[in-house]
The first five atom37 places (N, CA, C, CB, O) and aatype in JSON, in Angstrom:
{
  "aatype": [20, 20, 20, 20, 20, 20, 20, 20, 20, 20, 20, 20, 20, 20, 20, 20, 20, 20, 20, 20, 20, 20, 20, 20, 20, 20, 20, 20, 20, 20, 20, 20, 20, 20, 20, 20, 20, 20, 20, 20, 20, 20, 20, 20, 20, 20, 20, 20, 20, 20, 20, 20, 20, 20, 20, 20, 20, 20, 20, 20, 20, 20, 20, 20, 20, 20, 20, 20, 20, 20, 20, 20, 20, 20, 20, 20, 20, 20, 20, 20, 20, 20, 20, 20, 20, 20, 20, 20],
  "atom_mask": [
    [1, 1, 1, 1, 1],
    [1, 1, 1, 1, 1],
    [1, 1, 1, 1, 1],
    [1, 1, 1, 1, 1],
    [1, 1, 1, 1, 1],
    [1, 1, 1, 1, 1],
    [1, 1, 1, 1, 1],
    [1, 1, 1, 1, 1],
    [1, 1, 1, 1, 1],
    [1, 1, 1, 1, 1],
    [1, 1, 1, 1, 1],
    [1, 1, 1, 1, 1],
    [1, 1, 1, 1, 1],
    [1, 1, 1, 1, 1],
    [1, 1, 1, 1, 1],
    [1, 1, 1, 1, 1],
    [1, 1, 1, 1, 1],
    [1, 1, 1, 1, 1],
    [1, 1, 1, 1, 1],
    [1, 1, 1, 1, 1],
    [1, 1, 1, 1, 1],
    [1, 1, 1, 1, 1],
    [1, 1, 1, 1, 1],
    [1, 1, 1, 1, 1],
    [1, 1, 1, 1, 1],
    [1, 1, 1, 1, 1],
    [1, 1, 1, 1, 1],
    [1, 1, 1, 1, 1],
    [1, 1, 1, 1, 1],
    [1, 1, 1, 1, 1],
    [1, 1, 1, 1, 1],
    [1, 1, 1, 1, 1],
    [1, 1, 1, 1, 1],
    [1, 1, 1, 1, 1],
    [1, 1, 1, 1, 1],
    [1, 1, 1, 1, 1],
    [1, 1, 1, 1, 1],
    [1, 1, 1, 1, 1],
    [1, 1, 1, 1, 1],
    [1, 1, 1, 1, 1],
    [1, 1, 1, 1, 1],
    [1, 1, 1, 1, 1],
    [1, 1, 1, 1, 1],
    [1, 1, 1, 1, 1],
    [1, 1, 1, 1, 1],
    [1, 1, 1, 1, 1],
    [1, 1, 1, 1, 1],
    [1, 1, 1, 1, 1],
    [1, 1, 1, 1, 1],
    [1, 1, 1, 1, 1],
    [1, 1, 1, 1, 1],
    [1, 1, 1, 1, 1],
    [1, 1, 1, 1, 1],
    [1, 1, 1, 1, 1],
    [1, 1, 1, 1, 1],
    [1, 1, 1, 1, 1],
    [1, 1, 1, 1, 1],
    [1, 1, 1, 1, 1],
    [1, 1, 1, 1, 1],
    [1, 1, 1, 1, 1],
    [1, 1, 1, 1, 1],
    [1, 1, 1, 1, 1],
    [1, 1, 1, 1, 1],
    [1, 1, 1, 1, 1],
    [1, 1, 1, 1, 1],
    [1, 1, 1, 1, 1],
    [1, 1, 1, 1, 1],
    [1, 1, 1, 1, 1],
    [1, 1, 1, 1, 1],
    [1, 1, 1, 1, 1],
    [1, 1, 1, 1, 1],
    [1, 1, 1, 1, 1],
    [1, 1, 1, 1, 1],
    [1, 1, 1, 1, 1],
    [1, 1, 1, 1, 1],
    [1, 1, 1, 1, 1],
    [1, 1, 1, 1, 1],
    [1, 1, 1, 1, 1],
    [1, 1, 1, 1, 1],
    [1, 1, 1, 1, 1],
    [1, 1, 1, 1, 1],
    [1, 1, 1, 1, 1],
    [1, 1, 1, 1, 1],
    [1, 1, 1, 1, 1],
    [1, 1, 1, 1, 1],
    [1, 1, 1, 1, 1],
    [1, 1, 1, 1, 1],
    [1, 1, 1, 1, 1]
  ],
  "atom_positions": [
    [[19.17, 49.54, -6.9], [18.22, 50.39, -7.59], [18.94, 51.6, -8.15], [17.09, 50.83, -6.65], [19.77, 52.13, -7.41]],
    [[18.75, 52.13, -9.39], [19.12, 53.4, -9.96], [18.67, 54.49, -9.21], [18.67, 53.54, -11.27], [17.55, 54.48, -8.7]],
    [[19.6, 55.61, -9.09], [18.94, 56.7, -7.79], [18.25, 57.44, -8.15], [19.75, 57.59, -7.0], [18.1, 58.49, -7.53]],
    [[17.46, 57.15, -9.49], [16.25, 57.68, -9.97], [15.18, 57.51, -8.82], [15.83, 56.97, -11.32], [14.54, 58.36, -8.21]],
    [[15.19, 56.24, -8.73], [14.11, 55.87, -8.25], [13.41, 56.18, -6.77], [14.29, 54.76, -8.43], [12.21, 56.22, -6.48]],
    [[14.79, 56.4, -5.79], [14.19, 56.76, -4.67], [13.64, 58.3, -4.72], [15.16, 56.51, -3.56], [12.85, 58.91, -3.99]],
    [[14.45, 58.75, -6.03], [14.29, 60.57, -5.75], [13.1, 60.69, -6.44], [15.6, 61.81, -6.47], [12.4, 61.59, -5.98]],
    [[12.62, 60.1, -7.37], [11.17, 59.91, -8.02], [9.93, 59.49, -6.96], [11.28, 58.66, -9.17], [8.73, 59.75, -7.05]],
    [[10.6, 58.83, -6.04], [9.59, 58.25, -4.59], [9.39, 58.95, -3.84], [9.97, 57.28, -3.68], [8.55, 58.79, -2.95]],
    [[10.43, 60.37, -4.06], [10.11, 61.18, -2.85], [8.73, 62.13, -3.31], [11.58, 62.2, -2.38], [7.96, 62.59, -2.47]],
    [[8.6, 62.3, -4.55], [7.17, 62.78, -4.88], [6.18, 62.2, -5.73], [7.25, 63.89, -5.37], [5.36, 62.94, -6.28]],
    [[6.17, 61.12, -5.89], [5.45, 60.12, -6.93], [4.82, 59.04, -5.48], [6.87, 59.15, -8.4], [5.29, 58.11, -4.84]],
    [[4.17, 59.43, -5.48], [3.34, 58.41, -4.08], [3.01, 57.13, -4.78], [1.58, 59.13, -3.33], [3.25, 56.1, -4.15]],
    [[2.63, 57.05, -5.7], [2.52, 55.44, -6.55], [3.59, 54.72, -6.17], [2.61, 55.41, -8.29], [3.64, 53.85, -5.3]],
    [[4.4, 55.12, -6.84], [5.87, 54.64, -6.59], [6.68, 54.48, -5.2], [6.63, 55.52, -7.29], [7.55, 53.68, -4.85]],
    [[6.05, 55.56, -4.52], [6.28, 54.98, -3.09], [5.78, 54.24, -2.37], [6.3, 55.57, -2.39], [6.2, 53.94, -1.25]],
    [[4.56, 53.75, -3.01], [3.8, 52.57, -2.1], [4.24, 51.02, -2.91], [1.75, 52.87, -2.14], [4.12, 49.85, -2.53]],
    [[4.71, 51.51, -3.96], [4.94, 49.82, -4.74], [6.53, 49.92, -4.03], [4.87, 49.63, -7.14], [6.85, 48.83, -3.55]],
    [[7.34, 50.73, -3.89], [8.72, 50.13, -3.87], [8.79, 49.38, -2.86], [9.8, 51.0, -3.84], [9.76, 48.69, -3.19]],
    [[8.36, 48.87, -1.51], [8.33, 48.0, -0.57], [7.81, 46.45, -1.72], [7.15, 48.64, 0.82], [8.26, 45.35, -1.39]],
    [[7.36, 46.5, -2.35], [6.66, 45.15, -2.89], [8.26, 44.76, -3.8], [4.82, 45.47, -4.13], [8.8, 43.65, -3.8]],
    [[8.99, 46.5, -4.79], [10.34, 45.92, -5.53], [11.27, 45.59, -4.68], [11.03, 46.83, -6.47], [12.33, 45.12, -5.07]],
    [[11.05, 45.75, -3.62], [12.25, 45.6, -2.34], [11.88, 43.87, -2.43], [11.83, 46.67, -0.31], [12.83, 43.09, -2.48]],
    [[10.87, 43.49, -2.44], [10.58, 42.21, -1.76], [10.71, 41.31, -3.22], [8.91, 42.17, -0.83], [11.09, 40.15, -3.07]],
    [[10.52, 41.6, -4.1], [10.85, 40.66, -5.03], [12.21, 40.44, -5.32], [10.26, 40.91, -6.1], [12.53, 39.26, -5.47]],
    [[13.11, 41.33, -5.44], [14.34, 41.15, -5.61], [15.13, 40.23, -4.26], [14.84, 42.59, -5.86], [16.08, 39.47, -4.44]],
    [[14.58, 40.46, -3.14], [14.56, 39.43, -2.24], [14.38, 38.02, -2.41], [13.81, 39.71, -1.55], [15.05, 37.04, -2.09]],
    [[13.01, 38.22, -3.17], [12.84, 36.48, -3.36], [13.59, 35.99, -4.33], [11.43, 35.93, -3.76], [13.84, 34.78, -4.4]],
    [[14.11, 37.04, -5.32], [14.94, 36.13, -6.25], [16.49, 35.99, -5.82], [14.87, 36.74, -7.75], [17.47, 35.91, -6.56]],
    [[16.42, 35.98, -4.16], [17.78, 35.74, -3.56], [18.91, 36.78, -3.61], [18.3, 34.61, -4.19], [20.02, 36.51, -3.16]],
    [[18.63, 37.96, -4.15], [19.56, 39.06, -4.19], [19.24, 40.0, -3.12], [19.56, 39.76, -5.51], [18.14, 39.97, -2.57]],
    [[20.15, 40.81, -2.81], [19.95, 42.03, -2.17], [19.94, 43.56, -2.41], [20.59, 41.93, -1.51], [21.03, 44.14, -2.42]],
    [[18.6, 44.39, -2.66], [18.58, 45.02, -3.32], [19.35, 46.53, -2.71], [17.36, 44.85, -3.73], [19.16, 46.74, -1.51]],
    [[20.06, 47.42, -3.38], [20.99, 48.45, -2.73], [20.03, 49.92, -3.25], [22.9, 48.33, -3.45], [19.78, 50.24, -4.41]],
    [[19.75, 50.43, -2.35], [18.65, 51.56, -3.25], [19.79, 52.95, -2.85], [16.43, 51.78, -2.34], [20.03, 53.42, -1.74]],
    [[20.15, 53.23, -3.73], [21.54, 54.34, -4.23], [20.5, 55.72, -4.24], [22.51, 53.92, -6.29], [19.28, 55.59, -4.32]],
    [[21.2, 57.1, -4.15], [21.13, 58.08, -4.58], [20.34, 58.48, -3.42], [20.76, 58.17, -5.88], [19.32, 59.13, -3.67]],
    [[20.62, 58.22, -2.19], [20.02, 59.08, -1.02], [20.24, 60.54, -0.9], [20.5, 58.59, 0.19], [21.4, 60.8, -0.58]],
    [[19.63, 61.35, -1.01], [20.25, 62.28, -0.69], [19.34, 63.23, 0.41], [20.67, 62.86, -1.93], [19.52, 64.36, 0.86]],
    [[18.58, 62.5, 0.55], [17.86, 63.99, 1.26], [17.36, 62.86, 2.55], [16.14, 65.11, 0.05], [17.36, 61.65, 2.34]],
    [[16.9, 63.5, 3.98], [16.57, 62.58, 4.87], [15.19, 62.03, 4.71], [16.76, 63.11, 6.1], [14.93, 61.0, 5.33]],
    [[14.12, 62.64, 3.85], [12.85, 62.2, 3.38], [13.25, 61.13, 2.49], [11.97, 63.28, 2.69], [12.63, 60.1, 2.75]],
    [[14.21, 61.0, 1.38], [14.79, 60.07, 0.86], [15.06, 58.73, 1.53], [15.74, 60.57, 0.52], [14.48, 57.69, 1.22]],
    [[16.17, 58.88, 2.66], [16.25, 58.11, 3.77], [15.3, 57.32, 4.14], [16.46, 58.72, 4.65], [15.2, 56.1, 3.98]],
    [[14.15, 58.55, 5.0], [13.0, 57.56, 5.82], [12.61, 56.82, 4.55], [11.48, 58.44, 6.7], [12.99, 55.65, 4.66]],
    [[11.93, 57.07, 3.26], [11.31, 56.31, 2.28], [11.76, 54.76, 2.12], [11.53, 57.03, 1.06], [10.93, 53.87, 1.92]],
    [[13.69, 54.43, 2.27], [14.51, 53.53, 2.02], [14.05, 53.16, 2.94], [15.76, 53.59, 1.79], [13.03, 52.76, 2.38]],
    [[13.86, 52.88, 4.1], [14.03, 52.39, 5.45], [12.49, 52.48, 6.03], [15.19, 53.34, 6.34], [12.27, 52.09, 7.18]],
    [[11.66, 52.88, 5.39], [10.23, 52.5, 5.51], [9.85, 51.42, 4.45], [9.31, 53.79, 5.33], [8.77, 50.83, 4.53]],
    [[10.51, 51.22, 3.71], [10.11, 50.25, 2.22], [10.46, 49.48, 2.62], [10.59, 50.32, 0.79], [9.61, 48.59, 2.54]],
    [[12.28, 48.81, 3.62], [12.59, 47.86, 3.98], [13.97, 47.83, 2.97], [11.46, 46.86, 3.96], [14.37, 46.73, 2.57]],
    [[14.44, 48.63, 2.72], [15.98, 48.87, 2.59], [16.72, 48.77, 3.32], [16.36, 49.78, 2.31], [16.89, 49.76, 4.04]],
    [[17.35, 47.9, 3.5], [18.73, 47.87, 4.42], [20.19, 48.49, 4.17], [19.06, 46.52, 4.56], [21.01, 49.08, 4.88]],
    [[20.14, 48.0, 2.5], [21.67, 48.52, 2.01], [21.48, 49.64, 1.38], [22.52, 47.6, 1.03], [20.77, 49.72, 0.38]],
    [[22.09, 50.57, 1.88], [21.72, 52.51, 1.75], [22.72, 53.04, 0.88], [21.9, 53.58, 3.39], [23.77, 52.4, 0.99]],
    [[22.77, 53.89, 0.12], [24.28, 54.48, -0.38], [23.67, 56.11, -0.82], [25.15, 53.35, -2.07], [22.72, 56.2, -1.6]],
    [[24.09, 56.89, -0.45], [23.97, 58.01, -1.03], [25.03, 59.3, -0.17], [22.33, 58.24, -1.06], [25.9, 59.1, 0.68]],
    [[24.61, 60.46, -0.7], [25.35, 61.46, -0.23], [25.31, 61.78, 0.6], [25.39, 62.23, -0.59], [26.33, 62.07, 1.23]],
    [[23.81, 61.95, 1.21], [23.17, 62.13, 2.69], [23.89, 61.45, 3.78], [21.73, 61.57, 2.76], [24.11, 61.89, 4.91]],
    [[24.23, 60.3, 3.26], [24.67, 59.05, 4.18], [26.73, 59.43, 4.3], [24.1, 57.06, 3.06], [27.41, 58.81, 5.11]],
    [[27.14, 60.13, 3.68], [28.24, 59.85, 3.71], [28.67, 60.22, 2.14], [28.38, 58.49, 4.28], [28.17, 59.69, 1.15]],
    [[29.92, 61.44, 2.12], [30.8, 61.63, 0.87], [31.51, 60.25, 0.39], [31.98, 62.74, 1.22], [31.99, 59.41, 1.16]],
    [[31.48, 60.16, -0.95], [32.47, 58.92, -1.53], [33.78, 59.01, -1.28], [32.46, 58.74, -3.0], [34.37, 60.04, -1.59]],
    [[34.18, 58.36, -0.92], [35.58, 57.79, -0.53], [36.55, 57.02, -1.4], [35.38, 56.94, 0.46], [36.0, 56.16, -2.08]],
    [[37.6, 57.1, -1.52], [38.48, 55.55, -1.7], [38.51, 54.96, -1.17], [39.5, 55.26, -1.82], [38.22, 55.34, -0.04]],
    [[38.8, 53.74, -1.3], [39.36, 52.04, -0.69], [40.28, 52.98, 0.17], [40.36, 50.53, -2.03], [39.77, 53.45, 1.19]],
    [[41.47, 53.27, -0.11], [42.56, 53.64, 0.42], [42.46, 54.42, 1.58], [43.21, 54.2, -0.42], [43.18, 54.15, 2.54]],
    [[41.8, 55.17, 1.62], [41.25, 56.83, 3.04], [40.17, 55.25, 3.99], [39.29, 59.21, 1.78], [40.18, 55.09, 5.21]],
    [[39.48, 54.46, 3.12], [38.42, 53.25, 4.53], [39.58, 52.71, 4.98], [37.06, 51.64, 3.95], [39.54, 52.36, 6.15]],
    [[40.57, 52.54, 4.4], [41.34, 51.64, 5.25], [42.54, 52.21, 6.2], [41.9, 50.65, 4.34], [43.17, 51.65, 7.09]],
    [[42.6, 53.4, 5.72], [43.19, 54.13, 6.99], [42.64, 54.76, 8.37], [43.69, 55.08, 6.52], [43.25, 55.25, 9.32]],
    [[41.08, 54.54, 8.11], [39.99, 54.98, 9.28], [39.86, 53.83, 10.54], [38.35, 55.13, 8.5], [39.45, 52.76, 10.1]],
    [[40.01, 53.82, 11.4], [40.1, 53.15, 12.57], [38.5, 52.32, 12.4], [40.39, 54.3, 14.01], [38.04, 51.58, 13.27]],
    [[38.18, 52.47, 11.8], [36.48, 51.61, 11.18], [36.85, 50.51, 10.92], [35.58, 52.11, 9.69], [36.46, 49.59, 11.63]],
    [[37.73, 50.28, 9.8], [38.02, 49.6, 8.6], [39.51, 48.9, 9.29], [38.15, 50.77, 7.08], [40.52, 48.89, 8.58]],
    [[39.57, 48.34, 10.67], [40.65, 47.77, 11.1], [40.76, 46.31, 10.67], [40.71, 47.93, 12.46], [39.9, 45.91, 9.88]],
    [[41.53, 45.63, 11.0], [41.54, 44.24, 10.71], [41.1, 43.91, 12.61], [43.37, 43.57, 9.86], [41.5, 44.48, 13.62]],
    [[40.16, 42.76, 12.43], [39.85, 42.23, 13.99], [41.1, 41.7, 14.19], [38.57, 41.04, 14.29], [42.09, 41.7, 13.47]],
    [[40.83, 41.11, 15.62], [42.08, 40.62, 16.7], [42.2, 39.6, 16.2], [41.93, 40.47, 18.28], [43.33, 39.17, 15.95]],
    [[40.72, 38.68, 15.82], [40.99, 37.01, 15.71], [41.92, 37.12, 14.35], [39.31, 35.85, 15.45], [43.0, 36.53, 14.38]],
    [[41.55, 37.89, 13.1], [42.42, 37.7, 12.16], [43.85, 38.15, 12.55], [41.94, 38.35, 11.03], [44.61, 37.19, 12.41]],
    [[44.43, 39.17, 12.96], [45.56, 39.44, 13.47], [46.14, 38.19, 14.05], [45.43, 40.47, 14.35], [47.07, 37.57, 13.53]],
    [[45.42, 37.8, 15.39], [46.11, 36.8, 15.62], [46.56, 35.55, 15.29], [45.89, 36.72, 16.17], [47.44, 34.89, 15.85]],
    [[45.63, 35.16, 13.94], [45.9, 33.7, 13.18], [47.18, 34.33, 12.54], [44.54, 32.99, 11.91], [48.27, 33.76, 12.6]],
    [[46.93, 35.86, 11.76], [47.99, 35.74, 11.08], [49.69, 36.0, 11.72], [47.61, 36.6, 10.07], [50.74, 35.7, 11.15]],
    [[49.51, 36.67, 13.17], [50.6, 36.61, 13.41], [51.12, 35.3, 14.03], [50.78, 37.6, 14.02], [52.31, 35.2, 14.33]],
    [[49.97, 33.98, 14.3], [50.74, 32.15, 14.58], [51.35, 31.65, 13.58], [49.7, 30.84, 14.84], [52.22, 30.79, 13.46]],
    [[50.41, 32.71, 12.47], [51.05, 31.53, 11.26], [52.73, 31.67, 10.83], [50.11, 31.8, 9.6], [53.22, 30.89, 10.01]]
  ]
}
């Protein structure tokens, strides 16, 4: 979703009662919908009362590089992959 939309939800009550229904169609057409531009924790609850799972905003966390996730002890490689790759 464009992060219009959740920040438009935070005071447009129309729009906050249909976005659980845009959550669910984009579902049925087999995709997963990402509702961007969190920024505020009323923002938040709205995503996660509609049935948002995949979150992205500022609230949630500053943008990053690839490069800084993969130096974070988060972003490790598991054991099972380690260990195939160090049999092989």
């Amino acid at each position: 979703f464009d992060s219009t939309l959740i920040q438009k939800a935070e005071s447009n009550e129309r729009l906050h009662k249909i976005l659980p229904g845009l959550i669910q169609v984009i579902r049925d057409l087999a995709a997963q919908p990402i509702i961007a531009g969190i920024d505020t924790q009323t923002q938040l609850d709205i995503a996660i009362e509609s049935g948002g799972n995949l979150l992205q905003g500022i609230f949630l966390g500053k943008a990053v590089a690839a490069k800084e996730l993969q130096k974070s002890q988060i972003f490790k490689p598991s054991t099972a992959r380690r260990s195939l790759r160090e049999a092989a």
